[in-house]
Short mmCIF file of C-alpha atoms and ligand atoms in Angstrom, two decimals:
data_model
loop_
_atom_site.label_atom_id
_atom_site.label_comp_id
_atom_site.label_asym_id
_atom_site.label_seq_id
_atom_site.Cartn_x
_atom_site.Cartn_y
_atom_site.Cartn_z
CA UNK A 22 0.00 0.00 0.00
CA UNK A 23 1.78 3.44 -1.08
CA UNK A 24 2.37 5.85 1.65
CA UNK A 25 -0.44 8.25 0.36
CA UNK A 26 -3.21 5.84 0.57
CA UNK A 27 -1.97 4.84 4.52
CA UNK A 28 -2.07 8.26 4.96
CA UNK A 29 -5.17 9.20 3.36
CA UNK A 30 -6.88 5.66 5.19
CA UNK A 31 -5.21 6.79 8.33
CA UNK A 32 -7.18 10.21 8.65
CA UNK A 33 -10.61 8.55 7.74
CA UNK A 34 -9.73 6.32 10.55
CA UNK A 35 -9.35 8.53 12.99
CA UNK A 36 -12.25 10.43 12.25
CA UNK A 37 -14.25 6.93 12.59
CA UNK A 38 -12.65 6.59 16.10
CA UNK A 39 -14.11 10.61 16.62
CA UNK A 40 -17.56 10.30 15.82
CA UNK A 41 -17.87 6.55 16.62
CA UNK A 42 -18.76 5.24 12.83
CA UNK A 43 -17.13 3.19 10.25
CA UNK A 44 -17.01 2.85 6.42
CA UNK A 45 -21.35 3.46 5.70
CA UNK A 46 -22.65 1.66 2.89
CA UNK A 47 -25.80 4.02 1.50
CA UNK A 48 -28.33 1.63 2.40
CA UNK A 49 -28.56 -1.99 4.02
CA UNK A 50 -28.42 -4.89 1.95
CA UNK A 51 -30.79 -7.87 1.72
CA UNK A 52 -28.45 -11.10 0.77
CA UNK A 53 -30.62 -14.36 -0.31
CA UNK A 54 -29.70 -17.10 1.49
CA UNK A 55 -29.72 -19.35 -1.49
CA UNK A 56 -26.52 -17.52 -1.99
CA UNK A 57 -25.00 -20.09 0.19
CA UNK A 58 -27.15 -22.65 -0.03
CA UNK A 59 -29.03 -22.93 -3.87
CA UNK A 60 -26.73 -26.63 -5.50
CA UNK A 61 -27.49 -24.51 -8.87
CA UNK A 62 -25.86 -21.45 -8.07
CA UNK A 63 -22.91 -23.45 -6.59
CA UNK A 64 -22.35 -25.21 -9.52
CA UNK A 65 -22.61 -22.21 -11.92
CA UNK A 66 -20.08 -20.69 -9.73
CA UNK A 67 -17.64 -23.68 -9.48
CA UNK A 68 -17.56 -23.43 -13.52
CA UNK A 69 -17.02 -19.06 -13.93
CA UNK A 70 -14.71 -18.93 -10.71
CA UNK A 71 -12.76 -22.18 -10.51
CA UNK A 72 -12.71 -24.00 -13.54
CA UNK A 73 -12.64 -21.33 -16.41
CA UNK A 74 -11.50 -18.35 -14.55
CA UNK A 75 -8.57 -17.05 -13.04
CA UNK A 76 -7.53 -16.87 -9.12
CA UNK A 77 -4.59 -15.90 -6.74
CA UNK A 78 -2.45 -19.00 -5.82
CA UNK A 79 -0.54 -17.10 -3.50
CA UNK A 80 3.00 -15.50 -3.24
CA UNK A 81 5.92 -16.26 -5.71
CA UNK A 82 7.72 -17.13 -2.38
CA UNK A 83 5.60 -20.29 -2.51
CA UNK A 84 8.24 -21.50 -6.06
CA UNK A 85 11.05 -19.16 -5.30
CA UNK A 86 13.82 -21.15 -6.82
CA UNK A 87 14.67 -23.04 -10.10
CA UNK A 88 13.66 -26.50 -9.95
CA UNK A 89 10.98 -25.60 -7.23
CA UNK A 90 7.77 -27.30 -7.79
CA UNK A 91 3.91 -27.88 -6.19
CA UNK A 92 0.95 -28.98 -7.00
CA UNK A 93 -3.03 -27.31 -6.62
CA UNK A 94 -6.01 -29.84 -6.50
CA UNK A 95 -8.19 -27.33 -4.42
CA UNK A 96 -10.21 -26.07 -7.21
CA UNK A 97 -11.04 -29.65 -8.35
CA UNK A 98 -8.46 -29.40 -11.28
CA UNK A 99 -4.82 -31.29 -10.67
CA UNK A 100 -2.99 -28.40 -11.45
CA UNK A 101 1.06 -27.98 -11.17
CA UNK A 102 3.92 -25.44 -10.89
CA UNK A 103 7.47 -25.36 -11.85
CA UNK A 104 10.08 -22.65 -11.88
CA UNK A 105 12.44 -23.71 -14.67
CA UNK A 106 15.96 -23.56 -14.93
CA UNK A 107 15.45 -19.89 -16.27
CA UNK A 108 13.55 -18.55 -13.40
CA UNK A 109 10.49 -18.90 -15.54
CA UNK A 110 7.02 -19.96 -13.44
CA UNK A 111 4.71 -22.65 -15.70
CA UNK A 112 1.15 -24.26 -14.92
CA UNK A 113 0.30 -27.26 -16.29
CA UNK A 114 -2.42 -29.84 -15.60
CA UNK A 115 -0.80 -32.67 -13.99
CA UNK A 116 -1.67 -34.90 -16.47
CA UNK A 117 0.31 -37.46 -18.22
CA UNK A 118 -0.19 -37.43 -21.85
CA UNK A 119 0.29 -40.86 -21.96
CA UNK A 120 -2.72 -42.58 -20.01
CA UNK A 121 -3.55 -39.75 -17.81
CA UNK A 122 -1.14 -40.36 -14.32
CA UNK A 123 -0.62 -37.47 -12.03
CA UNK A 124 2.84 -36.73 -13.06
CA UNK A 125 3.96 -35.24 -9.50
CA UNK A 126 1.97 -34.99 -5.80
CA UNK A 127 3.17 -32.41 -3.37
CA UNK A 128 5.62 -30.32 -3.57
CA UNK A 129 9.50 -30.11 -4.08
CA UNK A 130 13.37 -28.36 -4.85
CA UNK A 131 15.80 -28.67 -6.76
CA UNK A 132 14.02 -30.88 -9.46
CA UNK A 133 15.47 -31.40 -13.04
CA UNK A 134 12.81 -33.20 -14.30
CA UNK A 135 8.92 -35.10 -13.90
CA UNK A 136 9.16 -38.28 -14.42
CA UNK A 137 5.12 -40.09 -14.27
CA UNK A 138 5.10 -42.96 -12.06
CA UNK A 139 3.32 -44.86 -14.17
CA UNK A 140 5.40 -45.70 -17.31
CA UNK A 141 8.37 -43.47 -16.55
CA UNK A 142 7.29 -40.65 -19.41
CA UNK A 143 9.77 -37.84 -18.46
CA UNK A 144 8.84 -34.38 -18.95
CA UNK A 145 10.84 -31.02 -18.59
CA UNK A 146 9.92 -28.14 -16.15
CA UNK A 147 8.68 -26.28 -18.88
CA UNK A 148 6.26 -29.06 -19.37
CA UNK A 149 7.94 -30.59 -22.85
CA UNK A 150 7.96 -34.49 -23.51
CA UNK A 151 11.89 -34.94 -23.11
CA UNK A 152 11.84 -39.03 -23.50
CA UNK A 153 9.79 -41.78 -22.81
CA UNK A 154 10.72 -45.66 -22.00
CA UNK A 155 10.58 -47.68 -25.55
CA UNK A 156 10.46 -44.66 -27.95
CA UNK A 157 9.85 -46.86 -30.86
CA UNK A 158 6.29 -48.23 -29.77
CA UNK A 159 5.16 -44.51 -29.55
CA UNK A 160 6.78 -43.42 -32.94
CA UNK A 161 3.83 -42.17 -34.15
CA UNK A 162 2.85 -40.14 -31.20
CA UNK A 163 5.79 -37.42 -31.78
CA UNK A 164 7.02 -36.32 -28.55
CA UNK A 165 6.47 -32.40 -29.72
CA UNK A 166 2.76 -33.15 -29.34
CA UNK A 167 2.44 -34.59 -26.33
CA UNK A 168 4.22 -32.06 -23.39
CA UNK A 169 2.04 -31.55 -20.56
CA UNK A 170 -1.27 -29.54 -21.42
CA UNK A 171 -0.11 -25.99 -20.15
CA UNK A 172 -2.03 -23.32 -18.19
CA UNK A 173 -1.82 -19.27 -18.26
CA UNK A 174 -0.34 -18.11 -15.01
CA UNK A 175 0.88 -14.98 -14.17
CA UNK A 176 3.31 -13.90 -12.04
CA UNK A 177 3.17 -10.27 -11.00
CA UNK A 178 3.94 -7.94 -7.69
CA UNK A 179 5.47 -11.03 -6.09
CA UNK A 180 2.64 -12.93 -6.11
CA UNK A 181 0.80 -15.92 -8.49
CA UNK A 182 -2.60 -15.94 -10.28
CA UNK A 183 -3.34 -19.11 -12.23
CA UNK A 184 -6.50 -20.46 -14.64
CA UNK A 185 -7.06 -24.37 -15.28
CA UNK A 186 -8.64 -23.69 -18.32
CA UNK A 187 -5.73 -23.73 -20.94
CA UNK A 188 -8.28 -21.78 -22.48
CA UNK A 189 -8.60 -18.89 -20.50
CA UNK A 190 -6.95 -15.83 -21.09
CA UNK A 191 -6.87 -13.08 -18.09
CA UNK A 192 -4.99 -10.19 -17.70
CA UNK A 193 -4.08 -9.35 -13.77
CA UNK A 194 -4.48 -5.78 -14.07
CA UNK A 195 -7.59 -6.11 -15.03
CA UNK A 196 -8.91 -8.42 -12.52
CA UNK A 197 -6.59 -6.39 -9.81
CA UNK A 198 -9.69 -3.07 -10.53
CA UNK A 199 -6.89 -0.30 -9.07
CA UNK A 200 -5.26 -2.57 -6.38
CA UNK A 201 -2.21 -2.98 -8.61
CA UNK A 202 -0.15 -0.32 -7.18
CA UNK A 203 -1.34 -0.90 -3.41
CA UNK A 204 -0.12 -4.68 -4.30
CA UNK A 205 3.26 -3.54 -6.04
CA UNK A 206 4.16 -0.96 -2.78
CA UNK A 207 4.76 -4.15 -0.65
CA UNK A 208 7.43 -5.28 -2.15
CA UNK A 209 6.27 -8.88 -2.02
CA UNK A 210 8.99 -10.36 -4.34
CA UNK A 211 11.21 -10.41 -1.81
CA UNK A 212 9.31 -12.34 1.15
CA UNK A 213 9.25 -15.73 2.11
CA UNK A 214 6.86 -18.57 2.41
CA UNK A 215 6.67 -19.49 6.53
CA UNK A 216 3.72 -22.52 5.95
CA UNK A 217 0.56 -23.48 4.60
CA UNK A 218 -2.28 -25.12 6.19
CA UNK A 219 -5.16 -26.55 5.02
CA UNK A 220 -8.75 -26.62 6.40
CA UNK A 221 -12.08 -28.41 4.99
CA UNK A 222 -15.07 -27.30 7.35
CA UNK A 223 -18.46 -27.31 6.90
CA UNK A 224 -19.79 -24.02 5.62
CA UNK A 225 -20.30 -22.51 1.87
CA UNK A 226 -16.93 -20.77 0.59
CA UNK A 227 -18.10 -17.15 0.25
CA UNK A 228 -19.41 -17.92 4.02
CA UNK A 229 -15.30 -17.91 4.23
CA UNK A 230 -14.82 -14.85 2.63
CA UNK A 231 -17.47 -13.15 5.26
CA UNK A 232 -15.15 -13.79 8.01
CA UNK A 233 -12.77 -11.15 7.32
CA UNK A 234 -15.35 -8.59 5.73
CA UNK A 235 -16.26 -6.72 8.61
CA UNK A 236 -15.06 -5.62 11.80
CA UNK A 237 -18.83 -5.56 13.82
CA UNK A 238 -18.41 -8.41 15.44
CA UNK A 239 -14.76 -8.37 16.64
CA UNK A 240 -15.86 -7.59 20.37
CA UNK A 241 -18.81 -10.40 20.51
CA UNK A 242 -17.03 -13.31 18.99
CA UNK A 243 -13.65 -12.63 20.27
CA UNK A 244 -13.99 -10.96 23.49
CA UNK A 245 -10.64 -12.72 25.11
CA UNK A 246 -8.84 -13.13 21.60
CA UNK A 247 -8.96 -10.16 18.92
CA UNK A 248 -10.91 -7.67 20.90
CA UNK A 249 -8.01 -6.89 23.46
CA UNK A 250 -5.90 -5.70 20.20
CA UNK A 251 -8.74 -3.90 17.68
CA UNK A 252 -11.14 -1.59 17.72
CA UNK A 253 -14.43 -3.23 17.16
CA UNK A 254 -16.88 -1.65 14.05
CA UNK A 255 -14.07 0.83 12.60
CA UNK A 256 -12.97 0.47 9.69
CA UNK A 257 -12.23 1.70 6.12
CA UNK A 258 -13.50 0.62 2.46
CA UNK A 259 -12.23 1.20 -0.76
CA UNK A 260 -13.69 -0.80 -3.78
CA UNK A 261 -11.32 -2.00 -7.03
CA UNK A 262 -13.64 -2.99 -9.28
CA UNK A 263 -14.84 -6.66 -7.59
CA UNK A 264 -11.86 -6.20 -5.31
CA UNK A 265 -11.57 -4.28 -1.83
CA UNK A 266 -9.55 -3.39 0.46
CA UNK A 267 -10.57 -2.54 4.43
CA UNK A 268 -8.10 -0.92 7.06
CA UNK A 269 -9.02 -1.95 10.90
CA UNK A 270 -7.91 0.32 13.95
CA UNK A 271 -5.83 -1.29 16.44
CA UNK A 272 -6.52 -0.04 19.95
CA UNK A 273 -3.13 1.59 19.96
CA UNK A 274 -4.15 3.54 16.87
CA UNK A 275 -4.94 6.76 18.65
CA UNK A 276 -1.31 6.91 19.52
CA UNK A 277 -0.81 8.44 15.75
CA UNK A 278 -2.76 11.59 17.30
CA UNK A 279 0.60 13.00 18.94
CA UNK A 280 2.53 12.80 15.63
CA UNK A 281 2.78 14.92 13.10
CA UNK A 282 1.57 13.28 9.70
CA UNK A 283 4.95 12.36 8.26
CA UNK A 284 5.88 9.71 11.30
CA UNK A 285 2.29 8.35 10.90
CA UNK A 286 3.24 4.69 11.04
CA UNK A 287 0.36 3.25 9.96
CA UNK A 288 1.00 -0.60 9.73
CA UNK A 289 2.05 -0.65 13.59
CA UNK A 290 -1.17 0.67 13.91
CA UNK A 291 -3.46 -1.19 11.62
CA UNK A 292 -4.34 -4.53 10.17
CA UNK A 293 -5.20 -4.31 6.26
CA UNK A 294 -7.23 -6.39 4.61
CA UNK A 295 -7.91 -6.86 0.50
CA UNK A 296 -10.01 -9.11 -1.15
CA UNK A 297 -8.82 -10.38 -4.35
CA UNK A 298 -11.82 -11.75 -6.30
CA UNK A 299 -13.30 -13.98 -5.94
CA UNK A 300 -11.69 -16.30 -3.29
CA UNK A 301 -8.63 -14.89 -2.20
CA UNK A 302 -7.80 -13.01 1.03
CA UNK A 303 -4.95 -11.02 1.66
CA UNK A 304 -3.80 -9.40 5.27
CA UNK A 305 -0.70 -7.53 5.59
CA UNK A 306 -0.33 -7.12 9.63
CA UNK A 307 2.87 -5.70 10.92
CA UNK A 308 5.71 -7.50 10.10
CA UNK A 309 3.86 -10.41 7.78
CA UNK A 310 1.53 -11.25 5.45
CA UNK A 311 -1.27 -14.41 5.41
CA UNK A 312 -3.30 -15.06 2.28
CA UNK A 313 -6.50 -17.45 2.92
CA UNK A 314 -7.64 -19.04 -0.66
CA UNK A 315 -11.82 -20.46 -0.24
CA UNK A 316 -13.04 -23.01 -2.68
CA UNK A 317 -16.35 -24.58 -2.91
CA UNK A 318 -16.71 -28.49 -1.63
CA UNK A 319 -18.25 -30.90 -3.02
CA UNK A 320 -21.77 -29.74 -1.51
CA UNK A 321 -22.60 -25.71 -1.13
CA UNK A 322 -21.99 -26.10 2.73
CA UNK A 323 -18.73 -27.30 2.25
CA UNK A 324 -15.38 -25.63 1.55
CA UNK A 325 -12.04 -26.03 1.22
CA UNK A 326 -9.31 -23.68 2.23
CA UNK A 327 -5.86 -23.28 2.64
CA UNK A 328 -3.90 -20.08 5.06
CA UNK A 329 -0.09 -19.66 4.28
CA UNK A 330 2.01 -17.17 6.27
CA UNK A 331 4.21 -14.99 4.57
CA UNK A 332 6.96 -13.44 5.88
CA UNK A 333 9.96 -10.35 4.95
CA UNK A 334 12.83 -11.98 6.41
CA UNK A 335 13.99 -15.51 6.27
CA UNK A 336 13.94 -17.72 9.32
CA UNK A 337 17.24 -17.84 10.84
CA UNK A 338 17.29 -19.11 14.60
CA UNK A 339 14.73 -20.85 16.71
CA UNK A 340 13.54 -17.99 18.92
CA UNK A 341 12.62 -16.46 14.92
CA UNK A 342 10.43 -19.94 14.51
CA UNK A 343 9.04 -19.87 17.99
CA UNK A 344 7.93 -16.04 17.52
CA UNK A 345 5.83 -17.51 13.90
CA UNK A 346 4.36 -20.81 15.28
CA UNK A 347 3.34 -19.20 18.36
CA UNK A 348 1.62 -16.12 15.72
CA UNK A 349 0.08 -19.08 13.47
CA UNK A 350 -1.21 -21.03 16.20
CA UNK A 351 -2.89 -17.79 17.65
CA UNK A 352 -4.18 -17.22 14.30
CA UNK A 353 -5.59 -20.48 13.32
CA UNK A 354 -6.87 -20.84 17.34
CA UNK A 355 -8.90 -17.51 16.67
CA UNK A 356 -10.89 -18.82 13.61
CA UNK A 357 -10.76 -22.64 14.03
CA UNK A 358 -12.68 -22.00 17.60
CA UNK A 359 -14.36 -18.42 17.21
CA UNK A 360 -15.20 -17.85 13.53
CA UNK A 361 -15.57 -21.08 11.32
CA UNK A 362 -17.52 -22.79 13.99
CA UNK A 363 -20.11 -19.78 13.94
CA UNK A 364 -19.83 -19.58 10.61
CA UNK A 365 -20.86 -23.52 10.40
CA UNK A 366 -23.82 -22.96 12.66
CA UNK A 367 -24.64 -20.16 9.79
CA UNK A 368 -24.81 -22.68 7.27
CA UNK A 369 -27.10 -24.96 9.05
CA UNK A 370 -29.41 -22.27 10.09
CA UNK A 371 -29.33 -20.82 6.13
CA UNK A 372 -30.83 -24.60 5.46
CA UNK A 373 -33.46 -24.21 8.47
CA UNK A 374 -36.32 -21.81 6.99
CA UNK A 375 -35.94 -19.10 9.07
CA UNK A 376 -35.63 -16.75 6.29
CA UNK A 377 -35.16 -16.17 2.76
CA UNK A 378 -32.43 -12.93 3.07
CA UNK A 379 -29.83 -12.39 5.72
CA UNK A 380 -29.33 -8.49 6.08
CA UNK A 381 -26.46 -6.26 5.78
CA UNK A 382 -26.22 -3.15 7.78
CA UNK A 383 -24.59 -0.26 6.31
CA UNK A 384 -21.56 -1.04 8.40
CA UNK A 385 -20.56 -3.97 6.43
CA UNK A 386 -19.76 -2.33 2.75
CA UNK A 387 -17.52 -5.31 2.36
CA UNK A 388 -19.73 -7.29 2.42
CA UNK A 389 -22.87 -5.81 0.52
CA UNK A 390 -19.64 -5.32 -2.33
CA UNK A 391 -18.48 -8.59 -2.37
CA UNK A 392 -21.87 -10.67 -2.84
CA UNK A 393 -23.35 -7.96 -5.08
CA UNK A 394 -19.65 -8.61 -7.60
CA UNK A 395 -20.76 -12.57 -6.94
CA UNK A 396 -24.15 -11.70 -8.49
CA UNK A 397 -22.86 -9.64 -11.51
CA UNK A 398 -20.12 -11.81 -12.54
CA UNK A 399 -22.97 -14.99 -12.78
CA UNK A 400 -25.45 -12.82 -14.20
CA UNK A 401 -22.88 -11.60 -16.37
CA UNK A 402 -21.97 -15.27 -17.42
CA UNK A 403 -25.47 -16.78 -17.87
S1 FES B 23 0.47 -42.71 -17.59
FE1 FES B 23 2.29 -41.56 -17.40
S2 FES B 23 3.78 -42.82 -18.27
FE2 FES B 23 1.99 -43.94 -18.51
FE1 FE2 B 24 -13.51 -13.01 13.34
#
């Protein structure tokens, strides 16, 4: 985020914090709860978002290296990514063009090569058939023609957006609405990947998204947790196109009060939050960075998610790993036993009859702006 924007996000804040407000939507915002419940809708959305559209992986910290690869089943696609010898990032579908293998299954350094497990096809990190075990029987199958099926991915401020339609075409600007620049000002190229984890619960995946769309219910739901460290129902919003980005107060942001503008430092003070459409969320807080990435499950009250930490500086002694595990654990504590579980007892109430719409006040623009950029982009697609 560029210094003028902090700035700029830092005075709004404090006038919240005067007159006791937040970021006002202009009216309140009646969501259908078939929005997390209708199989139809889930399915139309599985196809625009996940299987011919385009979505943040994460950082480029995740494949820093030549040789560095991983794979991505979460949006129901076997997807894979190598760095090649060039410094070059590829997708591919991790499919063998033999019979159809998975050609790799996790994630890895230092590789030279795929090799399937099946028959022993070998292909390069750039995705090209390099040989195959008895040549001569597949003659007539040249080896030009049968590389692994590639994907478009881009690669741009530091981090990874990738499509598994080898279709597609996207371009990141684009999809980024105006949050380019904020994204470039980090700096992200340079950071490191701390961990990922990965979480299947029981709710629909925009339910996910929710969680970190408004700050109303910071002092209910985490009274003993987030509550000590951030004020509750004060907060910023900016729209980029489908995107958005939200700044939260910490309680020690009054503090910027007896500075003059120029030492404002507003990350000490803050927590920012973007939403990169559709599933992605990205925090910068302090000194690191997560990203959570939502899919859909298999039913809509199911999801699948996965939470990596990022970080500026690479981990050098164990007092440095204590200090992250001990801010992961914290973090995954907070949602695992505050917010999914309410968010699952959401999803069962959505499916009891007890109404049609779920409201949103005019204190949650985030989220009236992300489910109303749901709605276009399907109605936009049908
Ligand atoms: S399926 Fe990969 S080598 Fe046969
Ligand atoms: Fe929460």
């Amino acid at each position: 985020m560029r210094r003028e924007d902090q700035i700029a996000e830092a005075r709004k804040l404090l006038g919240f914090l005067d007159n006791r407000t937040t970021a006002l939507a202009d009216d309140i915002y009646r969501n259908p709860v078939s929005d997390y419940t209708c199989a139809e809708q889930a399915a139309r959305e599985k196809e625009l978002f996940f299987r011919r559209g385009a979505f943040n992986i994460g950082l480029s910290a995740l494949l820093p290296n030549p040789g560095d690869w991983m794979t991505h089943d979460y949006a129901g696609v076997p997807i894979l990514l190598a760095r090649n010898a060039e410094g070059g990032l590829g997708a591919f579908l991790n499919v063998c063009r033999h019979r159809g293998a998975r050609v790799a299954d996790g994630s890895g350094s230092k590789l030279r090569d795929f090799r399937c497990p099946y028959h022993g096809w070998c292909y390069g990190l750039d995705g090209a058939l390099m040989a195959r075990p008895d040549e001569r029987s597949f003659a007539a199958a040249e080896r030009a023609t049968h590389g692994l099926t590639g994907l478009p991915v881009a690669e741009k401020y530091g981090m990874i957006w990738v499509s598994p339609d080898p279709a597609a075409a996207f371009d990141v600007d684009r999809m980024l609405g105006g949050l380019s620049g904020d994204l470039a000002a980090y700096g992200l190229e340079n950071w490191h990947h701390y961990e990922t984890r990965v979480l299947r619960r029981k709710f629909n995946w925009k339910l996910g998204v929710d969680t970190f769309g408004e700050t109303y219910h910071l002092q209910h739901l985490h009274p003993n947790t987030v509550d000590p460290l951030f004020h509750s129902n004060r907060c910023t919003f900016d729209a980029f196109g489908p995107n958005h980005r939200m700044l939260a107060a910490r309680k020690t942001f009054d503090t910027l009060r007896t500075l003059p503008e120029h030492q404002w430092d507003v990350f000490d003070n803050t927590v920012v939050i973007c939403v990169l459409f559709p599933n992605t969320v990205f925090t910068y807080q302090r000194d690191h960075v997560e990203t959570w990435h939502f899919f859909p499950g298999d039913k809509p009250d199911e999801c699948l998610m996965y939470v990596s930490l990022y970080i500026p500086d690479p981990v050098e002694t164990q007092a440095n790993k204590d200090h992250w595990d001990r801010n992961f654990n914290l973090l995954m504590a907070t949602v695992e036993m505050e917010d999914f579980p309410t968010c699952e007892g959401m999803q069962v109430g959505f499916r009891s009859g007890a109404q049609d719409v779920i409201t949103f006040g005019r204190n949650e623009p985030a989220l009236q702006h992300f489910h109303k950029n749901v709605s276009a982009a399907l109605a936009a697609a049908a």
